[in-house]
Coordinates of C-alpha atoms and ligand atoms in Angstrom, one line a residue:
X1 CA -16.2 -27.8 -18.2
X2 CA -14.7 -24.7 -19.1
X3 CA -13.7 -23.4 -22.7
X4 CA -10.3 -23.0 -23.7
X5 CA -9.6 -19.8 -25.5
X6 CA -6.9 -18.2 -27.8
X7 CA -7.2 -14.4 -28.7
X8 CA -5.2 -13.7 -31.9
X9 CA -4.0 -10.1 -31.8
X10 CA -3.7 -8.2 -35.1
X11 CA -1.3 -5.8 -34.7
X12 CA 0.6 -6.0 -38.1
X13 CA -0.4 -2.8 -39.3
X14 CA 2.2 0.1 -41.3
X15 CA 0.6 2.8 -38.8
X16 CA 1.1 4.9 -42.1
X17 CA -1.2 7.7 -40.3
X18 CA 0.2 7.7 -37.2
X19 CA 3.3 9.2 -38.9
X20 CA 5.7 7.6 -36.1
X21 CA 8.9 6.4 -36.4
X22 CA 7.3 3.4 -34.6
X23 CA 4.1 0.9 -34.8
X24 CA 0.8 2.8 -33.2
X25 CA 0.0 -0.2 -30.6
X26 CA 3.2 1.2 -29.4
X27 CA 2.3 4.5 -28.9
X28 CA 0.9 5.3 -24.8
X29 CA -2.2 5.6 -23.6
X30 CA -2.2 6.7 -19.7
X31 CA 1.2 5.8 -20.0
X32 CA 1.5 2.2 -21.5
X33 CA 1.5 1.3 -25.1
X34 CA -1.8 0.4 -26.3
X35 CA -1.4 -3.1 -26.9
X36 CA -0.8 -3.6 -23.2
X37 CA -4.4 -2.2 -22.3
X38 CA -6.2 -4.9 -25.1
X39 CA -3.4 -7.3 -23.5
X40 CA -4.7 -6.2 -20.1
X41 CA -8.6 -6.4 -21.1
X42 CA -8.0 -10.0 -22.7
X43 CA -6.4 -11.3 -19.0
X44 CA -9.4 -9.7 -17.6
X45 CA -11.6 -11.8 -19.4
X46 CA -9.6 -14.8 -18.0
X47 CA -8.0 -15.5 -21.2
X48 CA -4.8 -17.4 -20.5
X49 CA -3.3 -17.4 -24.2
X50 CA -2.7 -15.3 -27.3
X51 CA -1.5 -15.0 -30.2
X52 CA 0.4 -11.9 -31.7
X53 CA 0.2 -11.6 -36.0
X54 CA 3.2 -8.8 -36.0
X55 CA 4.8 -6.9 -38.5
X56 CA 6.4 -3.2 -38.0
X57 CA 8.8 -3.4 -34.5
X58 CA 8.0 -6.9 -34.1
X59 CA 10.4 -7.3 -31.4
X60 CA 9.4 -3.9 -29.2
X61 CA 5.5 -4.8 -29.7
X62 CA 5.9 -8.6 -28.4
X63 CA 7.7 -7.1 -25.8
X64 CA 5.5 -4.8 -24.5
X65 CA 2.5 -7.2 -25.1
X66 CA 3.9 -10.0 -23.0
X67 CA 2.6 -10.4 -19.5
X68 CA 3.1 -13.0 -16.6
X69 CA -0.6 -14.5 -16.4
X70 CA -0.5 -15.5 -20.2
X71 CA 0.9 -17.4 -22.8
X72 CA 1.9 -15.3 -25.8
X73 CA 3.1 -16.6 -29.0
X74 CA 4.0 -14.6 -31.6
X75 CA 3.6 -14.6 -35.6
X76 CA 4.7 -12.3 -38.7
X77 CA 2.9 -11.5 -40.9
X78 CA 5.5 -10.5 -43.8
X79 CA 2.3 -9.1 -46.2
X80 CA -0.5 -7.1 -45.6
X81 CA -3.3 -9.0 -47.3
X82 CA -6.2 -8.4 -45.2
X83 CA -8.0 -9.0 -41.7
X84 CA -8.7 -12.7 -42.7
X85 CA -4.7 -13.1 -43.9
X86 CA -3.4 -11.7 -40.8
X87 CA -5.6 -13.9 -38.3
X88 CA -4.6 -17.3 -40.3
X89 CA -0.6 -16.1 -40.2
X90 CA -1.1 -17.4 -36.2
X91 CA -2.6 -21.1 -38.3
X92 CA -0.4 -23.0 -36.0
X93 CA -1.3 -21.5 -33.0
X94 CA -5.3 -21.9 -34.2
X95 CA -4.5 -25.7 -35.0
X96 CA -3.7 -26.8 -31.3
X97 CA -7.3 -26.9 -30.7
X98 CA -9.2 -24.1 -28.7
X99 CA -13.1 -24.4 -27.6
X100 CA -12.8 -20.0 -29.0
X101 CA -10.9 -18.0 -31.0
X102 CA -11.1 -14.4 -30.2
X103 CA -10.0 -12.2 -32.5
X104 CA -9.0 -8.6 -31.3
X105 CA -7.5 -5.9 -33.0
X106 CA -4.2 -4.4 -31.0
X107 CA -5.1 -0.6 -32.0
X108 CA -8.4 -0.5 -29.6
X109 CA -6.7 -0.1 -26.7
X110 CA -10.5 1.4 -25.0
X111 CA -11.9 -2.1 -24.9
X112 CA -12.8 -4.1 -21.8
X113 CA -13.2 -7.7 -20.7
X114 CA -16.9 -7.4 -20.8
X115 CA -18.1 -7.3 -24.4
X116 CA -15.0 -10.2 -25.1
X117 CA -16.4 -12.6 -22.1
X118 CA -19.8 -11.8 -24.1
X119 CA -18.8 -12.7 -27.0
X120 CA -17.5 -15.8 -25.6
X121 CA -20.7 -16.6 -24.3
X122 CA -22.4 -16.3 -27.7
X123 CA -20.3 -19.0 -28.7
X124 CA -21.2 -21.0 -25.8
X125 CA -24.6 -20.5 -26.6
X126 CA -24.1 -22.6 -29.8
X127 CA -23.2 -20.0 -32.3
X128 CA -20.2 -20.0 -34.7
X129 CA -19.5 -16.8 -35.1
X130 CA -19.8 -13.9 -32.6
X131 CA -19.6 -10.6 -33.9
X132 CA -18.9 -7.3 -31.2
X133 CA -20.8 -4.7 -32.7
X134 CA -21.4 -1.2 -31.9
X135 CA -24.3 1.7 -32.6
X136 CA -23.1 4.7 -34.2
X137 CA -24.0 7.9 -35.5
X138 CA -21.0 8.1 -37.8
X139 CA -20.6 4.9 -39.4
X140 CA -18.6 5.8 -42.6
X141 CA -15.7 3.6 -42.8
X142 CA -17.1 0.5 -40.9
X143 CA -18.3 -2.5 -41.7
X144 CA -22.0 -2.9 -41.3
X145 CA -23.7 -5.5 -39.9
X146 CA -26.7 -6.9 -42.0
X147 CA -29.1 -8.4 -39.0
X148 CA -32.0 -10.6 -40.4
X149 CA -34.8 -12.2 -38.3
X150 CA -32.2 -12.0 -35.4
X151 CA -29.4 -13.4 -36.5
X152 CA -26.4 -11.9 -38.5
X153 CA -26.3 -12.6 -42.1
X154 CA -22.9 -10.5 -43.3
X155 CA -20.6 -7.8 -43.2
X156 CA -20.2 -6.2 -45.9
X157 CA -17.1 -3.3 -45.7
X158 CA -17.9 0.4 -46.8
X159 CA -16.3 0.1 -50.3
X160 CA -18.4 -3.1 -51.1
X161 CA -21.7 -1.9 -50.0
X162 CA -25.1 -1.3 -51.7
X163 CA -26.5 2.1 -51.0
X164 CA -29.3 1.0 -48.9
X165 CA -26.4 -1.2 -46.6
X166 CA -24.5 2.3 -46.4
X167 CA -28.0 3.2 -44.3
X168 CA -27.0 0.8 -41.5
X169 CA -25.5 2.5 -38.7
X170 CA -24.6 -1.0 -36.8
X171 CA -21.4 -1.6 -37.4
X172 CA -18.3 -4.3 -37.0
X173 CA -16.2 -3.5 -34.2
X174 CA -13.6 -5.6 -35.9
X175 CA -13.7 -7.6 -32.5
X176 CA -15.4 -11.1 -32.9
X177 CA -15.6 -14.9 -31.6
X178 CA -15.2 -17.7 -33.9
X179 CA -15.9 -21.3 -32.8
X180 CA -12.1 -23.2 -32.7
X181 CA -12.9 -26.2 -33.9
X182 CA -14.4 -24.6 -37.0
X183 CA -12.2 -21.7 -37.3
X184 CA -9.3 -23.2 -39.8
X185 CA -11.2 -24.8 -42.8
X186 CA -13.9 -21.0 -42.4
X187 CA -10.9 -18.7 -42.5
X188 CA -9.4 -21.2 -45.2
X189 CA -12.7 -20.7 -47.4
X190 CA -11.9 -17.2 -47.6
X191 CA -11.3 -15.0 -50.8
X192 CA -10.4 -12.3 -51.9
X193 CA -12.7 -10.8 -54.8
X194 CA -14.3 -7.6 -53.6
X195 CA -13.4 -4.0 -53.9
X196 CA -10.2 -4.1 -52.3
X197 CA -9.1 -7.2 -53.4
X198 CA -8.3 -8.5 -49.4
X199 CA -8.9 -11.5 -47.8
X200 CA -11.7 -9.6 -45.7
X201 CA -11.8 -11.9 -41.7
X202 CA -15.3 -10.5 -42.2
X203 CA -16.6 -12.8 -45.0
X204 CA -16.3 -15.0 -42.1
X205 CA -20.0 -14.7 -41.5
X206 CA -21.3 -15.1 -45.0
X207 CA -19.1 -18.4 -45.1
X208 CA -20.0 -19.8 -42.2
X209 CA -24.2 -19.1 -42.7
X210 CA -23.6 -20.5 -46.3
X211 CA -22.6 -23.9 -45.0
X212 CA -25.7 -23.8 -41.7
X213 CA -23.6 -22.2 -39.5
X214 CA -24.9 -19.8 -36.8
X215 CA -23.8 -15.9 -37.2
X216 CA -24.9 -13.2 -34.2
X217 CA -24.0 -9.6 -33.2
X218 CA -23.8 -8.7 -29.5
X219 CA -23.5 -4.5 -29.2
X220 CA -20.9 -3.1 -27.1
X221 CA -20.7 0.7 -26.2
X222 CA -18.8 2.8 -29.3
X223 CA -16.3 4.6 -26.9
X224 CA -14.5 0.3 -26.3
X225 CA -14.3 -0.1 -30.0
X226 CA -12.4 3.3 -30.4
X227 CA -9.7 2.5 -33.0
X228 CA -6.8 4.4 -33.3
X229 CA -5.2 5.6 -36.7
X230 CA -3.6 8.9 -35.9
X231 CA -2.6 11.1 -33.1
X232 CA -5.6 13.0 -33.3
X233 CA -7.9 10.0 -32.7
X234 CA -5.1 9.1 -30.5
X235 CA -5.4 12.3 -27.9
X236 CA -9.4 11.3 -27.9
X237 CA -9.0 7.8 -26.4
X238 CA -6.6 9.4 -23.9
X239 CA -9.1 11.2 -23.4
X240 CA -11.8 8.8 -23.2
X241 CA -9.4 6.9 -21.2
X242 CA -8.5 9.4 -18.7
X243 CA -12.2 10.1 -17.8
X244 CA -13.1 6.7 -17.7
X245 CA -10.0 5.6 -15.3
X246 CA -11.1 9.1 -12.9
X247 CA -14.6 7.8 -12.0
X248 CA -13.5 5.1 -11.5
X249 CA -11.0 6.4 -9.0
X250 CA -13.8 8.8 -7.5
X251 CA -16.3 6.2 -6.9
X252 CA -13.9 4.0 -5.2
X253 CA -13.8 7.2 -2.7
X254 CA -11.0 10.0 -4.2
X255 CA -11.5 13.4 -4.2
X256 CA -11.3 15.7 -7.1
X257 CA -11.6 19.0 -7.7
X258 CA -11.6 19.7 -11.2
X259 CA -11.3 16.2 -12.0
X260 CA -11.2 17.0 -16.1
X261 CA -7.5 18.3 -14.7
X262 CA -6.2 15.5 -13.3
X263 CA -4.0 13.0 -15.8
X264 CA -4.0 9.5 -14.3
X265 CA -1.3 6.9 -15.2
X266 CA -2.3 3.0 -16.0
X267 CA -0.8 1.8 -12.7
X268 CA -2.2 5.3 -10.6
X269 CA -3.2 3.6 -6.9
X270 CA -5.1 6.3 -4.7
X271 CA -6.1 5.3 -1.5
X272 CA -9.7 6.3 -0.4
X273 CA -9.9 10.0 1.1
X274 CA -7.4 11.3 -0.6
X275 CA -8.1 14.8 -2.4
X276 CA -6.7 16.0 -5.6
X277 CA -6.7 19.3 -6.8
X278 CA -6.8 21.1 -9.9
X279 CA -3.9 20.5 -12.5
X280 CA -2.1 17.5 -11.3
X281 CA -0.2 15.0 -13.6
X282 CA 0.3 11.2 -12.6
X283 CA 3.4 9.9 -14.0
X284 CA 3.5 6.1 -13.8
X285 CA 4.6 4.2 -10.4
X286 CA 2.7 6.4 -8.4
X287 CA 0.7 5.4 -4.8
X288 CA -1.1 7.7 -2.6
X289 CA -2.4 6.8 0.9
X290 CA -5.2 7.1 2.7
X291 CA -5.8 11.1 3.6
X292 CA -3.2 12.6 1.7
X293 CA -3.6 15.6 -0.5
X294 CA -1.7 16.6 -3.7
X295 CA -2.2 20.2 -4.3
X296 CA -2.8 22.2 -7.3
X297 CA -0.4 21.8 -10.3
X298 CA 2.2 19.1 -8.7
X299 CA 3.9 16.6 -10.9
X300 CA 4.8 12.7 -9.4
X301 CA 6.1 10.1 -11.1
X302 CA 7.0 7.0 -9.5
X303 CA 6.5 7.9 -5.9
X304 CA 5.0 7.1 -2.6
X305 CA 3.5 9.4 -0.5
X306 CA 2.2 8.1 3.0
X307 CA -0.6 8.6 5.1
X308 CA -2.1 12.4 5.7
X309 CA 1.1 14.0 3.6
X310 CA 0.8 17.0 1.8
X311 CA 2.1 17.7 -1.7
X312 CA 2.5 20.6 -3.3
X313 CA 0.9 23.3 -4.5
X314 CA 3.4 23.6 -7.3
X315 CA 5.5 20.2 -5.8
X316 CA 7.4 17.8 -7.9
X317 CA 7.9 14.3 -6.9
X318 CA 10.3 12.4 -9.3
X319 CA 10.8 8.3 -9.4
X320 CA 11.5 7.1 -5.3
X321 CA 10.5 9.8 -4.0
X322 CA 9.0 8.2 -0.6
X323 CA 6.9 10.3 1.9
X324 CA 6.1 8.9 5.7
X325 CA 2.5 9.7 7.2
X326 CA 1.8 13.8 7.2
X327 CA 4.8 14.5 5.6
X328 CA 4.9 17.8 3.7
X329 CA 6.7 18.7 0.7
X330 CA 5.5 22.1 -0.1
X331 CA 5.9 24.4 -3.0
X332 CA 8.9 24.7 -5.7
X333 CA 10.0 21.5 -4.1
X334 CA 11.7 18.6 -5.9
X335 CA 12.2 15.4 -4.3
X336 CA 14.1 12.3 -6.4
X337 CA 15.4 8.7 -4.8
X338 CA 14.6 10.7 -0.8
X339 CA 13.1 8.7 1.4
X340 CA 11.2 12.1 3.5
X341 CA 10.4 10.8 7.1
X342 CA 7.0 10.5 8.8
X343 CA 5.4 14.3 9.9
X344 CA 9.2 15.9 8.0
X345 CA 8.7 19.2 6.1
X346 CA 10.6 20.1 3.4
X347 CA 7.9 23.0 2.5
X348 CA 9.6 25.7 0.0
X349 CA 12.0 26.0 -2.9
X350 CA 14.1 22.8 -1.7
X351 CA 15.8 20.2 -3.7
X352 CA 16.2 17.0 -2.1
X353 CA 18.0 14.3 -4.1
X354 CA 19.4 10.9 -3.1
X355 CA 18.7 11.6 0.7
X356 CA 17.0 10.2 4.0
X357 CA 15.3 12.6 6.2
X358 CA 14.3 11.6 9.5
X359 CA 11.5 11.7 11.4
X360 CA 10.0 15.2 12.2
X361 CA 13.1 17.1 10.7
X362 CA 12.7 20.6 8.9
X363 CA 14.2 21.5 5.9
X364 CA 14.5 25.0 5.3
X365 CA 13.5 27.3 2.7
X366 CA 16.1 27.1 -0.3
X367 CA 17.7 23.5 1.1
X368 CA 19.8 22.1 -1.5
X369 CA 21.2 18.4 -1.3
X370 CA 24.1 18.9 -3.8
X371 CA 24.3 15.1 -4.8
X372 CA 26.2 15.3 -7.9
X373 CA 30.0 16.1 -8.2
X374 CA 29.5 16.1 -12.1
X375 CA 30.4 12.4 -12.4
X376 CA 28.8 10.6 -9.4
X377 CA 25.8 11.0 -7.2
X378 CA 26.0 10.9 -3.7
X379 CA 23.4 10.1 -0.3
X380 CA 22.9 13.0 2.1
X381 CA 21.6 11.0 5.3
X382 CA 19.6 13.3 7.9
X383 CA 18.8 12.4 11.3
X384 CA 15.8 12.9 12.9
X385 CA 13.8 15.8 14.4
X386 CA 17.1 18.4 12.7
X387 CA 16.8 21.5 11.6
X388 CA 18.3 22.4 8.3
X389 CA 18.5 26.2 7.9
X390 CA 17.4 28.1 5.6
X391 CA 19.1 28.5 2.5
X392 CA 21.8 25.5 3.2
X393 CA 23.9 23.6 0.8
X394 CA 24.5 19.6 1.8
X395 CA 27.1 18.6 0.0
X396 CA 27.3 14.7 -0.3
X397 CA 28.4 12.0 1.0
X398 CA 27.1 14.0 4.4
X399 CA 25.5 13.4 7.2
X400 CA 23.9 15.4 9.6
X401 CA 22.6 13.5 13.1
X402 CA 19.4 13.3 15.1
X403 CA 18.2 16.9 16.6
X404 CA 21.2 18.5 14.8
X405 CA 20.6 22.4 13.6
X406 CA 22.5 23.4 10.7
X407 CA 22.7 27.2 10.4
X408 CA 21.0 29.1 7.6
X409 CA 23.1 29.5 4.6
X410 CA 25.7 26.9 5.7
X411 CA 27.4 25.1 3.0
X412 CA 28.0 21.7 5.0
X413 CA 31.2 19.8 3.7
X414 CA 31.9 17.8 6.8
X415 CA 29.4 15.4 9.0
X416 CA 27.4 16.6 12.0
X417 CA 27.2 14.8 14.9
X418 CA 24.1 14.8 16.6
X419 CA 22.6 17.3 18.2
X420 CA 25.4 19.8 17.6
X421 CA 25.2 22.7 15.8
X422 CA 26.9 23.6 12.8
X423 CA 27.8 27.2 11.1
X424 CA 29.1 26.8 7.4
X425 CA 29.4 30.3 6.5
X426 CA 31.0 33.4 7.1
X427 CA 31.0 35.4 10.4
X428 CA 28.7 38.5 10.6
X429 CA 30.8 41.4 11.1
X430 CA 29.0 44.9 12.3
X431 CA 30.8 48.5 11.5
X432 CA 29.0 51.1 13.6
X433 CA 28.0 54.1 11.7
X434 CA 29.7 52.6 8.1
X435 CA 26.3 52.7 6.2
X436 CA 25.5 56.3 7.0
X437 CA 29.0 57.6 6.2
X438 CA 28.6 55.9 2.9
X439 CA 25.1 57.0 2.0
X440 CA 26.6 60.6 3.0
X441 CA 29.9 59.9 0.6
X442 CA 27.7 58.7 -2.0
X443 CA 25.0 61.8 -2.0
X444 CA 27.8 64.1 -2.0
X445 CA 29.2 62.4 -5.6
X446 CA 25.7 62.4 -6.8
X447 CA 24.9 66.5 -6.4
X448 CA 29.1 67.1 -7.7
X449 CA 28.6 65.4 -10.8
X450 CA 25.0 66.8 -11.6
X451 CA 26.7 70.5 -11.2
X452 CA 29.2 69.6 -13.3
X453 CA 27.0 68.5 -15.5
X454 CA 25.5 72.0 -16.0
Ligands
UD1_1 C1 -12.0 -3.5 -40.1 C2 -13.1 -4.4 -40.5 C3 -14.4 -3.5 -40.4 C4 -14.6 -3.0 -39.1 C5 -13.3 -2.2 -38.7 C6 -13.4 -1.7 -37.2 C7 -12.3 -6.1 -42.0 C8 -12.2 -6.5 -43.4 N1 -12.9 -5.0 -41.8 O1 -11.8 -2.5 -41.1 O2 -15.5 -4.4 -40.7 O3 -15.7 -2.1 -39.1 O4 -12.1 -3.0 -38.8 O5 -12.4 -0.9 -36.9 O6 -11.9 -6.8 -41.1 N2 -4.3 -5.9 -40.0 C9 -3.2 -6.8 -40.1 N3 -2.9 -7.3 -41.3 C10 -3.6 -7.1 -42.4 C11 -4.7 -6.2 -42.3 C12 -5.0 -5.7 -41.1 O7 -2.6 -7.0 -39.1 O8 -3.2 -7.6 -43.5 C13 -4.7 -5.4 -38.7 C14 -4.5 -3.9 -38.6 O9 -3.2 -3.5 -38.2 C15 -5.6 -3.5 -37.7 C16 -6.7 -4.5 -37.9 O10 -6.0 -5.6 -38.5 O11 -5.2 -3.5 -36.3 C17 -7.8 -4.0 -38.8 O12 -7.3 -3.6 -40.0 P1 -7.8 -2.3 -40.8 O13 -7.1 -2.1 -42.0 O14 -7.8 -1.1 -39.8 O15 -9.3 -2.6 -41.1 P2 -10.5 -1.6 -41.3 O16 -10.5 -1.2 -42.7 O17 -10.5 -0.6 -40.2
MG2 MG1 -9.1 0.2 -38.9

């Protein structure tokens, strides 16, 4: 049968270093607070409920930690007194009676379902207490894990520990497993005398060995058990992050140039054979089919763009921006809430905003939809197969029909019907000889005033 779990999320921390106006598990990591990637990495492990211990922006952090597949309860804790505090401030939610209790800290946004479902297993396996553990060349800080004969004796936290523990560069993740029917009356054995004077979640172990229990360590890599305190250590799981979420991409069969270049959002979908080049940003909402290619140094941010279309170089694509098949939207272009039609071109310096273009139509050089009147926006609706001309202001509510050709620098107050075409600006007029009589006006000035200048 299978084993019911709770994770308890501890995410009631000051974020004193992050120096934010808000709690760190708030702060984004390829665009989403960090809480919603350990959130994400718990559902990935098939873990159906959770308990949040709060305490800075309660409200905002339960909100960005709830998700559909889950049942999230949430707890404050109203005083910080230790790891082993915080867990047993979600008591009630322990008490229902889980097969696992999966503690998880909300600031290590890096991990993944893997070293959790392992953890799980431990407990499976008979154990009490599974702890995630991690090798590391840098272990100040950390707990260390003491390992005898196999299995895991204690934890003991930097400020408690003998010299010779100090040596031990296996260390406490902070992640661990605790068997639910145990879980209570260990936590509840608890105290707090040690350098800190915190009820430490990692006496755990020595508590539960002290009464036969069984305490094991199962290594995961560092880079999961990345916490994050400040904004430095912040940028390096982005970083971490970013790199991570790019092979991915590239082995599932996208392209990238200078992949180290390319910023990926947390909900990024690239179809296979697509190419990306250098210097391109992924805001969030973004989807990219098959055969497209962004070019160098384009920005999109909740977008679609079809099948085959081109983007960019030097493109930006803002939220509903919507591409058909082999569109192109080409460089010093802006497209916001325009649906651009299958094989349409809107390939320099355009603006198009709150507009439909149809099928096969060409927008100009310099096309402007001018969509707001200062108070409200407005649609500009373009047939198919037109022909904007160069240099043309659309000024909405317009539309212009199917195979319509609007005339280079026309300022287009008034509808077009299809297939006509329409001027919006003034009428050439030629003066035969003028510029030459000027020039000669203007040269004779020139050589009076230097003469009189002498
Ligand atoms: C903890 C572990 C340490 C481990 C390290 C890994 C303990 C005693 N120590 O140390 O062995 O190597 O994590 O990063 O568990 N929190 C609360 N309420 C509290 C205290 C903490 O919600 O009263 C939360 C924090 O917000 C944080 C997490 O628990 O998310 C860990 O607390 P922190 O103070 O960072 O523990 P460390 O000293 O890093
Ligand atoms: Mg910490």
């Amino acid at each position: 049968m299978e084993r019911s779990c709770l994770a308890i999320v501890l995410a009631a921390g000051e974020s004193t270093r992050m120096k934010s106006s808000m709690s760190k598990v708030l702060h984004p990591v390829g665009g989403r607070p960090m809480i919603a990637h350990v959130m994400e990495a718990l559902s990935q492990a098939d873990i159906a409920s959770a308990a949040l211990v709060l305490g800075r922006d309660a409200e905002a952090v339960e909100k960005a930690a709830r998700r559909g597949d889950m049942t999230v309860s949430s707890y404050l804790q109203t005083e910080r007194l230790g790891t082993a505090h915080a867990v047993l401030a979600a008591r009630q939610a322990i008490a229902e009676g889980f097969d696992d209790i999966l503690v998880v800290f909300g600031d290590t946004p890096l991990i993944t379902a893997d070293p959790l479902k392992a953890a799980r297993k431990g407990l499976a396996a008979g154990n009490d207490i599974v702890v995630i553990g991690f090798e590391t060349q840098a272990p100040f800080g950390y707990g260390r894990l003491v390992i005898r004969d196999g299995a895991l004796v204690a934890i003991r936290e930097e400020k408690d520990a003998s010299d010779e523990e100090k040596n031990i560069t296996y260390c406490n993740g902070g992640l661990m497993a605790i068997n639910g029917r145990k879980a209570l009356s260990l936590l509840e054995q608890i105290g707090n005398s040690n350098a800190k004077g915190e009820y430490y979640l990692t006496d755990i172990v020595e508590v539960a060995n002290a009464q036969g229990g069984q305490a094991i360590a199962v290594a995961a890599p560092e880079a999961e058990l990345m916490g994050c305190n400040n904004r430095a250590e912040l940028a390096i799981i982005e970083a971490v992050w970013q790199r991570r979420r790019r092979n991915e991409m590239m082995l599932a069969g996208v392209s990238m140039i200078a992949p180290e270049t390319v910023f990926l959002a947390f909900d990024t979908v690239i179809a296979q054979d697509v190419l990306i080049e250098p210097n391109v940003v992924f805001g969030p909402g973004v989807t990219i089919e098959s055969g497209a290619v962004i070019h160098a140094f384009s920005h999109l941010e909740g977008a679609v763009v079809g099948r085959e279309a081109a983007v960019g170089p030097y493109a930006r694509l803002r939220p509903g921006a919507n591409l058909g098949a082999e569109a192109k939207v080409g460089n010093f272009c802006e497209v916001k809430k325009a649906e651009i039609g299958a094989g349409a071109k809107v390939n320099h310096l355009s603006y198009i905003g709150d507009a439909f273009v149809g099928e096969k139509t060409n927008i100009g050089a310099g096309t402007i939809t001018c969509n707001y009147d200062g108070v409200n926006k407005h649609v500009t609706t373009i047939g198919a197969n037109a022909f904007i001309g160069s240099n043309s202001a659309l000024v909405a509510p317009v539309t212009v029909g199917d195979g319509a050709l609007v005339a280079s620098g026309s300022v287009i107050t008034q509808d077009v019907p299809a297939d006509a075409v329409a001027f919006g600006r003034a009428h050439q007029t030629i003066k035969p000889g003028r510029a030459k009589l000027l020039r000669e006006k203007y040269l004779a000035e020139k050589a009076a005033k230097k003469q009189a200048g002498k």
